[in-house]
Amino acid sequence: MNSCLIYIGELYFAISQGKPLKDPTKIAYVEYSGSTLNQQGDVAACLRTPQMNFVEQQLYFPGVTFFQGMCLKDVCSAKALTSIKKEYAELLSLAFKTTITPEQFDFVQYPVEKPSTDNYGFIIISLILAFLLLLTLASFFMTAFKSKSKISNKISQEQYDSNAQSHLINKNQILINKKNEEERLYEKLQDNLEDKRILNQTEKNQEIESKSTLKRIINCWNLKQNLQKTFDVTVRNSDLTAFDCIRTLSFMQVVLGHCFLINLSYYSNFNDFDIVQKEPFTLFILGCFYSVDVFFMLGGFFLAYVVADPKVSQNFQVKNFLKMLLSYFLAVVNRLSRILPTYFIAIYIIWQYLSQIGQSPTWSQVELFSGVCDEDKWKKILFIDNLYDQPINCVVWTWYLSNDMQMFVFSLILMVIYANNKIIGKIFIYVALGVFIGLAIHYAYEYEILIVSQLSAMLNPHWNDFYFKPWCRIPPYLLGLLFGVFYKEYQIEKQQDNSSKKSSLLMKISHYMRETFVKWISYSLGLAIILYLIFGPRPLQMNGIDYWNQNVQHFIYGISRILYSFGIILVLLPSVCGSKDLIVKTMSSSIFQFASKLTFQGYLYHYAILTYSLWTFYDSMYLDIQNIFSLYVSQVPIILLISFIFYVLIELPLNNTANIIFSRNIKKKQIEKEEINKQNHQGIN
């Protein structure tokens, strides 16, 4: 008979009968194993004990996995236990007093072997990161050489000028009686000095003009310049600085919501969960998931803000059809160039590196977390993973980017219509907004999604069919699109002659916003909508899902996301209309302008950081609001630090490169060139 089965049988019988244990290996099991689910016991002491090994037991129940560490005699390795799963299932059934099947549990040996690095994915991301590091070093040495060359040239020029002056003095002393000849020599020498200065300036201008694209691209990785850009919080439009506050706070909300959900995977106080669920602050945590809709709204706003500009919209005129198609294509490619490279790198880092940099009894969860990208990564990179019926697994939180890209492509069509006819364009946006709001309400009814909390909605079997689908999530994006169109029209009208008739919607609203009372109504109403959507379900939380009519819940859930976005717009409205009150000044703080730059990298990596942190713990967490918030406060600085590193070393250099490729700075360079030529002309005259 299997020696492991005999050992397990004797161990279970002795413990169930309460008999004293004399075998040191059985005593070690009692002392060093986890005493209940989601407990590991003393892993280090177990591994120090002769003849013992540590095995992680994983139990699968609907919607949740439980873990328990077992310190067993070395004949009972994970492989040996797997060979007796049928018999072991009978023992588990006796222990849990319910039927446990062999499919409901597994064993993992600890410590486990690291995943292999001998694969194309690991090699690809390693080469990419090595290449980016090489560019950073090349930029450093190129800048250092250029600075040294400038210093050398400056010293040479000073020596030349000094020698020239000395030469003039000597000439004056030697040829003091030859005044006319001395004056001619002096004038000639001065002319030579001026010619030399003009020649140097001309060579400098030629150097600027002939600077190669390769050098400009390498200079995109200039660490000093990128650090200066990162900390530079100069703004072009002070009316929009409050958006950085909203972006930053929404990102912080996303992190808080994910911190709570991730830690639900490994906590110890199962019996207290109903108590935790009914805490008021739990509603705030679950309400954090509305923050994604704020990102959608902001995406639509800035798309309209850019395309509705007359200088840009003229590229989308249908009268020049080929130019319109090319402009549309380039706009999509430009958008991809801002997102895809850093997104690609993030996926590959999480896929290949995350599982290599830690160890714990539950580390197999990290390997599973990163390993699901083996098959699904191409769906992510093509921004189509949210369109499949299967659940999203590979870097699951980035479903937002797929939706955002799909919404961008669709909304850009609406903006092309607007560029050709403003009235018809607005009508199309209104119609699209109404249609997709109707679809969201329809699917909320069809899938019977309730609003008691986001957590209960996630347990709905049709969660994937609603939450991840662009046709259910696009209304906030279209609302932002309308907001951006109105703001651009308002901005254009402000720049026109004051005698012209003021007719844009925001221009009319801005007149009312001059009254303090109206501004406070906007702030208060926006905040009231936001708080109601978060804390309004409190009666349902306390009294159960049947406390409100379920049809009413379906309807509210269907419109809740666009309502939340509308509340955010009301909060932003005074700032957009030019108010400089205390709230606007606070929201326009430079700390938000700096932090908002890190939000994209933070969004890409925060979930992986939280997951890594969870599964490196040897003991499960006692789940309550205080512990969740304490963990959140400790992890946010780490997330921001890693975001800062990736922003400076990867995102910003790649964006600099995209600017060169798409020639967004041609006009700026042309102005600089004209200014240099103007200075040269003045110098010659």
XYZ file of C-alpha atoms in Angstrom:
685
model
C 0.000 0.000 0.000
C 1.117 3.603 -0.643
C 3.334 4.715 2.259
C 1.956 8.262 2.071
C -1.624 6.945 2.311
C -0.704 4.892 5.391
C 0.944 7.916 7.007
C -2.032 10.203 6.265
C -4.514 7.572 7.509
C -2.638 7.055 10.774
C -2.280 10.811 11.246
C -5.969 11.520 10.661
C -7.077 8.642 12.896
C -4.809 9.744 15.766
C -5.974 13.372 15.591
C -9.692 12.486 15.250
C -9.498 10.103 18.226
C -7.539 12.586 20.326
C -4.692 10.119 20.906
C -1.258 11.433 21.972
C 1.284 11.695 19.171
C 4.725 10.172 19.654
C 6.057 10.173 16.096
C 8.166 13.383 15.662
C 6.891 13.795 12.092
C 3.277 13.729 13.289
C 4.064 16.149 16.108
C 5.653 18.478 13.545
C 2.465 18.271 11.475
C 0.367 19.475 14.401
C 2.804 22.206 15.442
C 3.810 23.610 12.064
C 0.797 23.134 9.772
C -1.976 25.666 9.333
C -4.708 25.033 11.888
C -7.517 26.146 9.580
C -8.196 27.337 6.050
C -6.074 30.242 4.762
C -3.393 29.589 7.355
C 0.131 28.433 6.510
C 1.570 27.611 9.904
C 5.300 27.869 10.564
C 6.807 27.228 7.155
C 10.436 27.899 8.123
C 10.307 25.619 11.177
C 8.768 22.842 9.109
C 11.519 22.971 6.495
C 14.188 22.950 9.209
C 12.769 19.735 10.708
C 14.399 16.499 9.421
C 12.270 14.230 7.220
C 9.620 16.937 6.707
C 8.443 18.794 3.628
C 5.863 21.559 3.140
C 2.868 21.143 0.839
C 0.245 23.755 0.011
C -3.302 22.411 -0.151
C -5.718 24.345 -2.356
C -9.487 23.840 -2.037
C -11.840 25.097 -4.736
C -15.379 26.175 -3.901
C -17.760 28.186 -6.110
C -16.214 31.625 -6.606
C -13.429 31.200 -4.042
C -10.226 29.237 -3.387
C -8.972 28.369 0.094
C -5.400 27.544 1.068
C -3.862 25.584 3.908
C -0.226 24.790 4.613
C 0.651 21.212 5.598
C 3.899 20.131 7.204
C 4.116 16.433 6.270
C 6.618 13.623 6.270
C 8.719 13.804 3.109
C 7.116 10.627 1.708
C 4.000 12.783 1.284
C 5.204 15.232 -1.327
C 2.704 17.056 -3.511
C 3.242 14.417 -6.192
C 2.586 11.568 -3.757
C -0.548 13.256 -2.409
C -1.850 13.788 -5.941
C -1.554 10.032 -6.569
C -3.981 9.339 -3.676
C -6.461 12.159 -4.333
C -9.423 9.785 -4.349
C -8.669 8.420 -0.878
C -7.710 11.865 0.398
C -11.066 13.228 -0.829
C -12.835 10.819 1.498
C -10.851 12.137 4.469
C -11.658 15.733 3.481
C -15.339 14.834 3.183
C -15.269 13.511 6.742
C -13.449 16.617 7.993
C -15.804 19.099 6.273
C -18.901 16.931 6.759
C -19.804 17.388 3.092
C -18.867 15.654 -0.131
C -15.496 16.744 -1.517
C -14.495 15.458 -4.957
C -10.902 15.046 -6.223
C -11.518 17.896 -8.696
C -12.078 20.312 -5.812
C -8.523 20.350 -4.484
C -4.876 20.268 -5.534
C -1.445 20.124 -3.923
C 1.537 22.381 -4.630
C 5.052 21.603 -3.454
C 6.923 24.353 -1.618
C 9.355 25.727 -2.508
C 8.424 25.540 -6.170
C 10.659 25.816 -9.190
C 10.679 29.136 -10.968
C 9.073 29.220 -14.433
C 11.533 28.731 -17.262
C 13.158 31.776 -18.836
C 14.057 29.773 -21.929
C 11.204 31.053 -24.084
C 10.686 33.681 -26.745
C 8.610 35.960 -24.503
C 11.325 36.324 -21.864
C 13.972 36.843 -24.534
C 11.902 39.472 -26.368
C 11.148 41.627 -23.329
C 14.737 41.288 -22.081
C 16.091 42.493 -25.431
C 13.600 45.386 -25.528
C 14.506 46.545 -22.026
C 18.211 46.173 -22.807
C 17.734 48.260 -25.966
C 15.899 50.999 -24.033
C 18.689 51.029 -21.458
C 21.214 51.299 -24.277
C 19.345 54.307 -25.683
C 19.411 55.962 -22.260
C 23.172 55.427 -22.007
C 23.724 56.600 -25.587
C 21.752 59.770 -24.893
C 23.795 60.392 -21.749
C 27.146 60.047 -23.520
C 25.948 62.045 -26.537
C 24.851 64.897 -24.267
C 28.078 64.737 -22.266
C 30.188 64.832 -25.444
C 28.171 67.741 -26.815
C 28.572 69.704 -23.570
C 32.303 69.024 -23.542
C 32.547 70.139 -27.175
C 30.715 73.392 -26.412
C 33.052 74.141 -23.502
C 36.079 73.433 -25.684
C 34.789 75.708 -28.440
C 34.047 78.453 -25.933
C 37.583 78.281 -24.523
C 39.074 78.336 -28.026
C 36.959 81.356 -28.952
C 38.009 83.212 -25.801
C 41.684 82.435 -26.497
C 41.279 83.640 -30.068
C 39.669 86.907 -28.952
C 42.343 87.391 -26.280
C 45.161 86.834 -28.780
C 43.526 89.205 -31.190
C 43.279 91.929 -28.569
C 46.908 91.355 -27.528
C 47.939 91.560 -31.122
C 46.188 94.934 -31.473
C 47.886 96.288 -28.358
C 51.305 95.191 -29.630
C 50.604 96.764 -32.956
C 49.720 100.031 -31.272
C 52.993 100.058 -29.367
C 55.176 99.119 -32.330
C 53.411 101.246 -34.966
C 52.596 104.255 -32.791
C 53.969 106.594 -35.410
C 52.023 104.903 -38.221
C 48.565 105.997 -37.230
C 46.835 105.622 -40.573
C 48.201 102.123 -41.192
C 47.391 101.092 -37.623
C 43.772 102.204 -38.052
C 43.456 100.216 -41.262
C 44.857 97.099 -39.599
C 42.575 97.572 -36.621
C 39.490 97.930 -38.766
C 40.481 94.894 -40.797
C 40.980 92.812 -37.688
C 37.620 93.920 -36.284
C 36.026 92.932 -39.559
C 37.711 89.537 -39.270
C 36.327 89.122 -35.738
C 32.825 89.982 -36.919
C 33.174 87.611 -39.862
C 34.303 84.921 -37.454
C 31.246 85.510 -35.235
C 28.885 85.368 -38.204
C 30.611 82.229 -39.481
C 30.276 80.540 -36.089
C 26.569 81.440 -35.900
C 26.020 80.186 -39.450
C 27.734 76.897 -38.656
C 25.592 76.593 -35.543
C 22.440 77.161 -37.580
C 23.557 74.588 -40.126
C 24.197 72.141 -37.298
C 20.642 72.645 -36.005
C 19.183 72.214 -39.488
C 21.253 69.151 -40.328
C 20.741 67.412 -37.013
C 19.858 63.821 -37.888
C 16.585 62.159 -36.949
C 18.579 59.384 -35.301
C 20.220 61.826 -32.902
C 16.864 63.407 -32.137
C 15.392 59.997 -31.359
C 18.327 59.062 -29.135
C 17.920 62.396 -27.386
C 14.346 61.352 -26.505
C 15.940 59.178 -23.813
C 17.842 62.121 -22.319
C 17.290 61.397 -18.629
C 17.971 64.933 -17.439
C 15.533 66.499 -19.894
C 12.882 63.871 -19.161
C 13.156 64.500 -15.429
C 12.761 68.215 -16.066
C 9.655 67.555 -18.189
C 8.217 65.282 -15.528
C 8.504 67.884 -12.783
C 7.463 70.735 -15.049
C 3.851 71.594 -14.189
C 3.482 74.549 -16.561
C -0.010 74.539 -18.088
C -1.248 75.915 -21.405
C -4.891 76.242 -20.381
C -5.573 77.065 -16.739
C -9.290 76.279 -17.204
C -8.444 72.579 -17.566
C -5.977 72.121 -14.699
C -8.783 70.818 -12.445
C -9.030 67.817 -14.795
C -5.675 66.629 -13.444
C -7.170 66.509 -9.955
C -10.122 64.427 -11.167
C -7.798 62.103 -13.081
C -5.530 61.620 -10.064
C -8.357 61.034 -7.586
C -10.060 58.602 -9.963
C -6.823 56.644 -10.270
C -6.507 56.524 -6.483
C -10.088 55.234 -6.312
C -9.292 52.470 -8.799
C -6.355 51.356 -6.641
C -8.493 51.362 -3.474
C -11.257 49.299 -5.092
C -8.804 46.755 -6.457
C -6.953 46.595 -3.143
C -10.191 45.491 -1.486
C -11.190 42.976 -4.176
C -7.750 41.398 -4.482
C -7.497 40.817 -0.739
C -10.837 38.977 -0.802
C -8.829 36.126 -2.360
C -6.871 35.414 0.819
C -8.399 36.383 4.151
C -8.974 34.532 7.388
C -12.142 35.823 9.073
C -14.738 34.205 6.796
C -17.511 34.452 9.379
C -17.072 38.228 9.596
C -17.539 38.895 5.911
C -21.232 39.704 6.221
C -20.342 42.280 8.874
C -17.675 43.832 6.646
C -20.101 43.915 3.720
C -22.553 45.988 5.733
C -20.046 48.656 6.741
C -20.895 52.066 5.169
C -17.293 52.496 4.034
C -17.613 49.291 2.002
C -20.080 51.142 -0.216
C -17.460 53.832 -0.804
C -14.838 51.222 -1.709
C -17.187 49.469 -4.129
C -18.252 52.852 -5.515
C -14.656 53.321 -6.621
C -15.489 51.310 -9.733
C -17.328 54.335 -11.106
C -13.924 55.990 -11.479
C -13.293 54.048 -14.702
C -16.262 55.863 -16.212
C -14.559 59.142 -15.306
C -11.586 58.065 -17.436
C -13.969 57.317 -20.297
C -15.569 60.755 -19.935
C -12.170 62.457 -19.934
C -11.122 60.468 -23.009
C -14.156 61.687 -24.933
C -13.645 65.270 -23.765
C -10.052 65.533 -24.947
C -10.812 63.815 -28.257
C -13.412 66.485 -29.000
C -11.198 69.240 -27.606
C -8.487 68.388 -30.136
C -10.550 67.508 -33.218
C -13.058 70.360 -32.834
C -10.230 72.862 -33.181
C -10.610 74.559 -36.607
C -6.945 73.943 -37.493
C -7.443 70.197 -36.940
C -11.008 69.801 -38.175
C -10.080 71.174 -41.598
C -8.120 67.942 -42.147
C -11.368 65.983 -41.911
C -13.309 67.855 -44.603
C -15.179 65.438 -46.851
C -14.546 67.636 -49.895
C -10.992 66.299 -49.837
C -11.958 62.673 -49.289
C -8.501 61.110 -49.529
C -7.062 63.634 -47.098
C -9.936 62.933 -44.718
C -9.318 59.177 -44.813
C -5.591 59.677 -44.345
C -6.172 62.058 -41.414
C -8.535 59.561 -39.804
C -6.020 56.749 -40.243
C -3.143 58.854 -38.890
C -5.235 59.919 -35.877
C -5.840 56.258 -34.984
C -2.183 55.354 -35.552
C -1.097 58.344 -33.484
C -3.367 57.164 -30.664
C -1.942 53.665 -30.898
C 1.609 55.019 -30.805
C 0.866 56.678 -27.442
C -0.566 53.554 -25.849
C 0.596 50.367 -27.540
C 4.403 50.439 -26.966
C 4.206 50.959 -23.190
C 1.182 48.654 -23.001
C 3.105 45.937 -24.857
C 6.064 46.302 -22.494
C 3.808 46.187 -19.421
C 2.092 42.980 -20.597
C 5.414 41.276 -21.280
C 6.955 42.375 -17.973
C 3.975 41.060 -16.003
C 3.826 37.919 -18.126
C 7.528 37.025 -17.920
C 9.109 38.773 -14.928
C 6.518 38.899 -12.145
C 6.614 35.195 -11.345
C 10.436 35.272 -11.226
C 10.860 37.775 -8.393
C 9.260 36.213 -5.329
C 8.412 33.071 -3.389
C 5.784 31.928 -0.895
C 3.573 28.882 -0.230
C 0.840 30.479 -2.356
C 3.220 31.633 -5.087
C 1.516 29.354 -7.584
C -1.246 31.981 -7.690
C 1.219 34.530 -9.056
C 2.407 32.013 -11.642
C -1.203 31.410 -12.603
C -1.883 35.159 -12.642
C 0.941 35.883 -15.091
C 0.791 32.583 -16.974
C -2.701 33.166 -18.393
C -1.108 35.570 -20.870
C 0.470 32.590 -22.651
C -2.618 32.346 -24.841
C -4.443 35.668 -24.517
C -1.760 38.332 -24.904
C -2.455 38.917 -28.597
C -6.104 39.689 -27.846
C -4.875 42.343 -25.422
C -2.396 43.869 -27.839
C -5.042 44.016 -30.594
C -7.512 45.640 -28.144
C -10.213 43.025 -28.783
C -10.125 40.880 -25.632
C -13.316 42.463 -24.246
C -15.341 41.395 -27.304
C -15.062 37.665 -26.560
C -17.602 35.697 -24.543
C -14.885 34.072 -22.451
C -13.831 35.857 -19.223
C -10.827 38.159 -19.524
C -7.843 36.674 -17.692
C -4.591 38.146 -19.048
C -3.915 41.437 -17.199
C -7.658 41.533 -16.658
C -7.814 45.126 -15.367
C -6.671 46.551 -18.730
C -10.046 45.765 -20.303
C -10.454 49.531 -19.966
C -7.835 50.179 -22.666
C -9.588 47.914 -25.178
C -12.851 49.736 -24.545
C -11.162 53.120 -24.728
C -9.559 52.335 -28.079
C -12.813 51.026 -29.534
C -14.675 54.098 -28.261
C -11.998 56.365 -29.732
C -12.298 54.797 -33.192
C -16.106 55.088 -33.142
C -16.240 58.590 -31.641
C -13.697 59.871 -34.147
C -16.254 59.087 -36.869
C -18.759 61.285 -35.035
C -16.162 64.048 -34.843
C -15.521 63.760 -38.595
C -19.243 64.391 -39.122
C -19.015 67.353 -36.736
C -15.998 68.731 -38.620
C -18.108 68.884 -41.795
C -21.343 70.122 -40.229
C -21.496 71.178 -36.580
C -25.268 70.875 -36.196
C -25.523 67.448 -37.844
C -22.462 66.305 -35.903
C -24.076 67.219 -32.584
C -27.289 65.494 -33.605
C -25.370 62.298 -34.355
C -23.646 62.464 -30.963
C -26.990 63.002 -29.204
C -28.556 60.085 -31.081
C -25.599 57.790 -30.343
C -25.712 58.793 -26.683
C -29.436 58.024 -26.466
C -29.092 54.685 -28.257
C -26.275 53.425 -26.050
C -27.958 54.585 -22.842
C -30.990 52.608 -23.997
C -28.789 49.552 -24.640
C -27.227 49.807 -21.170
C -30.677 49.931 -19.571
C -31.889 47.051 -21.782
C -29.002 44.780 -20.801
C -29.361 45.700 -17.118
C -32.951 44.429 -17.342
C -32.095 41.402 -19.469
C -29.259 40.279 -17.195
C -31.148 41.271 -14.019
C -28.234 43.242 -12.588
C -29.031 44.832 -9.234
C -27.494 47.858 -7.528
C -27.175 46.560 -3.980
C -23.401 46.799 -4.485
C -20.780 46.302 -7.141
C -19.777 43.101 -5.348
C -23.183 41.489 -5.813
C -23.230 42.627 -9.436
C -19.900 40.869 -10.007
C -21.487 37.601 -8.872
C -24.060 37.905 -11.652
C -23.392 35.209 -14.302
C -23.754 37.849 -17.026
C -21.233 40.236 -15.466
C -18.796 39.824 -18.378
C -21.573 40.492 -20.886
C -22.263 43.911 -19.367
C -19.244 45.254 -17.524
C -16.614 44.730 -20.230
C -18.631 45.483 -23.353
C -18.139 48.856 -25.121
C -21.816 49.247 -26.077
C -22.707 49.204 -22.361
C -19.813 51.419 -21.233
C -19.636 54.071 -23.973
C -22.288 56.559 -22.700
C -19.802 58.402 -20.387
C -17.359 58.653 -23.314
C -20.030 60.213 -25.547
C -21.054 62.566 -22.741
C -17.425 63.683 -22.514
C -17.408 64.101 -26.297
C -20.341 66.518 -26.084
C -18.713 68.341 -23.188
C -15.501 68.727 -25.214
C -17.375 70.066 -28.252
C -19.212 72.649 -26.138
C -16.004 73.713 -24.426
C -14.089 74.134 -27.695
C -16.908 76.258 -29.120
C -16.881 78.324 -25.937
C -13.106 78.754 -26.142
C -13.245 79.819 -29.807
C -16.034 82.284 -29.065
C -14.029 83.866 -26.247
C -11.157 84.507 -28.649
C -13.421 86.298 -31.100
C -14.302 89.970 -31.093
C -16.259 90.940 -27.979
C -18.867 92.625 -30.140
C -19.900 89.300 -31.681
C -23.036 87.632 -30.416
C -22.379 85.125 -27.630
C -24.504 82.084 -28.382
C -22.628 78.918 -27.364
C -24.089 76.884 -24.507
C -21.069 77.189 -22.228
C -20.820 80.911 -22.927
C -24.345 81.344 -21.593
C -23.578 79.120 -18.603
C -20.372 81.064 -17.896
C -22.394 84.258 -17.438
C -24.412 82.558 -14.706
C -21.239 81.082 -13.180
C -20.125 84.597 -12.276
C -22.621 84.370 -9.416
C -21.182 82.575 -6.393
C -24.589 81.087 -5.653
C -24.756 79.384 -9.058
C -21.244 77.943 -8.679
C -22.175 76.400 -5.344
C -25.306 74.905 -6.877
C -23.112 73.270 -9.543
C -20.659 71.925 -6.958
C -23.406 70.758 -4.597
C -25.558 69.106 -7.246
C -22.577 67.293 -8.776
C -21.398 66.057 -5.393
C -24.942 65.045 -4.418
C -25.271 62.864 -7.542
C -21.905 61.226 -6.850
C -22.662 60.531 -3.181
C -26.148 59.240 -3.927
C -24.837 56.702 -6.436
C -22.258 55.514 -3.903
C -24.224 55.561 -0.644
C -27.781 55.484 -1.979
C -27.922 51.646 -1.893
C -27.366 51.727 1.891
C -30.949 50.525 2.609
C -30.385 47.593 0.257
C -27.068 46.858 1.944
C -28.780 46.649 5.334
C -32.140 45.088 4.417
C -31.449 42.901 1.397
C -31.865 43.098 -2.370
C -35.656 42.917 -2.214
C -35.972 46.129 -0.216
C -36.313 48.098 -3.484
C -38.265 47.091 -6.554
C -35.924 45.116 -8.783
C -37.108 46.798 -11.995
C -36.177 50.144 -10.468
C -32.750 48.735 -9.585
C -32.197 47.560 -13.165
C -33.038 51.013 -14.500
C -30.811 52.843 -12.008
C -27.928 50.477 -12.713
C -28.328 51.090 -16.446
C -28.002 54.884 -16.107
C -25.734 55.009 -13.029
C -22.453 55.363 -14.933
C -23.493 58.267 -17.101
C -25.098 59.923 -14.054
C -21.822 59.625 -12.160
C -19.941 61.165 -15.100
C -22.487 63.978 -15.275
C -21.899 64.651 -11.570
C -18.165 64.962 -12.249
C -18.876 67.414 -15.103
C -20.955 69.586 -12.751
C -18.025 69.680 -10.319
C -15.689 70.699 -13.164
C -18.054 73.227 -14.701
C -17.003 76.321 -12.670
C -13.341 75.682 -13.521
C -14.123 75.212 -17.220
C -16.062 78.492 -17.197
C -13.027 80.339 -15.843
C -13.745 80.472 -12.108
C -10.730 80.851 -9.822
C -12.413 80.168 -6.485
C -10.791 78.245 -3.648
C -12.093 74.866 -4.821
C -10.738 75.423 -8.331
C -7.380 76.577 -6.969
C -7.194 73.479 -4.776
C -8.073 71.183 -7.674
C -5.504 73.003 -9.827
C -2.682 72.323 -7.379
C 0.648 71.412 -8.961
C 0.756 68.138 -7.000
C -2.230 66.891 -9.021
C -0.645 68.060 -12.267
C 2.470 66.059 -11.436
C 0.629 62.968 -10.164
C -1.688 62.857 -13.183
C 1.333 62.215 -15.405
C 1.911 58.935 -13.574
C -1.645 57.620 -13.778
C -1.262 55.642 -17.029
C 1.786 53.733 -15.817
C 0.141 53.397 -12.427
C -2.937 51.892 -14.051
C -0.831 49.424 -16.054
C 1.126 48.105 -13.070
C -0.923 48.729 -9.907
C -2.958 45.512 -10.083
C 0.177 43.398 -10.554
C 1.842 45.160 -7.612
C -1.179 44.536 -5.379
C -1.347 40.889 -6.488
C 2.375 40.409 -5.898
C 2.035 41.930 -2.434
C -0.897 39.662 -1.532
C 0.697 36.358 -2.512
C 4.063 37.104 -0.914
C 2.301 37.086 2.477
C 2.787 33.853 4.411
C -0.380 34.461 6.398
C -3.837 35.490 5.292
C -5.243 38.881 6.122
C -7.817 39.720 8.776
C -10.317 41.473 6.551
C -11.777 44.699 7.859
C -11.939 48.280 6.629
C -9.095 49.463 8.871
C -6.682 46.795 7.624
C -7.656 47.361 4.001
C -7.110 51.090 4.317
C -3.782 50.631 6.142
C -2.577 48.286 3.423
C -3.761 50.729 0.765
C -1.902 53.660 2.328
C 1.310 51.636 2.488
C 1.073 50.403 -1.111
C 0.162 53.648 -2.883
C 3.682 55.183 -2.476
C 5.213 52.004 -3.943
C 2.823 52.144 -6.901
C 3.600 55.828 -7.506
C 7.357 55.215 -7.280
C 7.257 52.376 -9.811
C 4.957 54.465 -12.025
C 7.441 57.341 -11.874
C 10.326 55.073 -12.929
C 8.436 53.615 -15.872
C 7.120 57.033 -16.885
C 10.585 58.612 -17.017
C 12.400 55.650 -18.568
C 9.738 54.288 -20.936
C 6.520 56.251 -21.450
C 7.939 59.759 -21.813
C 10.827 58.766 -24.156
C 8.430 56.791 -26.351
C 6.035 59.738 -26.475
C 8.946 62.002 -27.406
C 9.737 59.620 -30.241
C 6.111 59.636 -31.394
C 6.216 63.437 -31.452
C 9.164 63.295 -33.843
C 7.568 60.664 -36.064
C 4.293 62.546 -36.296
C 6.105 65.892 -36.607
C 4.040 67.554 -33.942
C 6.856 69.973 -33.229
C 7.498 71.082 -36.831
C 5.784 74.405 -36.292
C 7.734 75.059 -33.126
C 11.014 74.322 -34.857
C 10.020 76.538 -37.798
C 9.392 79.431 -35.422
C 12.755 78.843 -33.758
C 14.437 78.760 -37.169
C 12.810 82.004 -38.235
C 13.867 83.630 -34.975
C 17.474 82.550 -35.501
C 17.460 83.860 -39.065
C 15.991 87.137 -37.834
C 18.750 87.487 -35.249
C 21.395 86.728 -37.887
C 19.943 89.346 -40.197
C 19.960 91.949 -37.449
C 23.536 91.046 -36.575
C 24.713 91.427 -40.195
C 22.967 94.760 -40.586
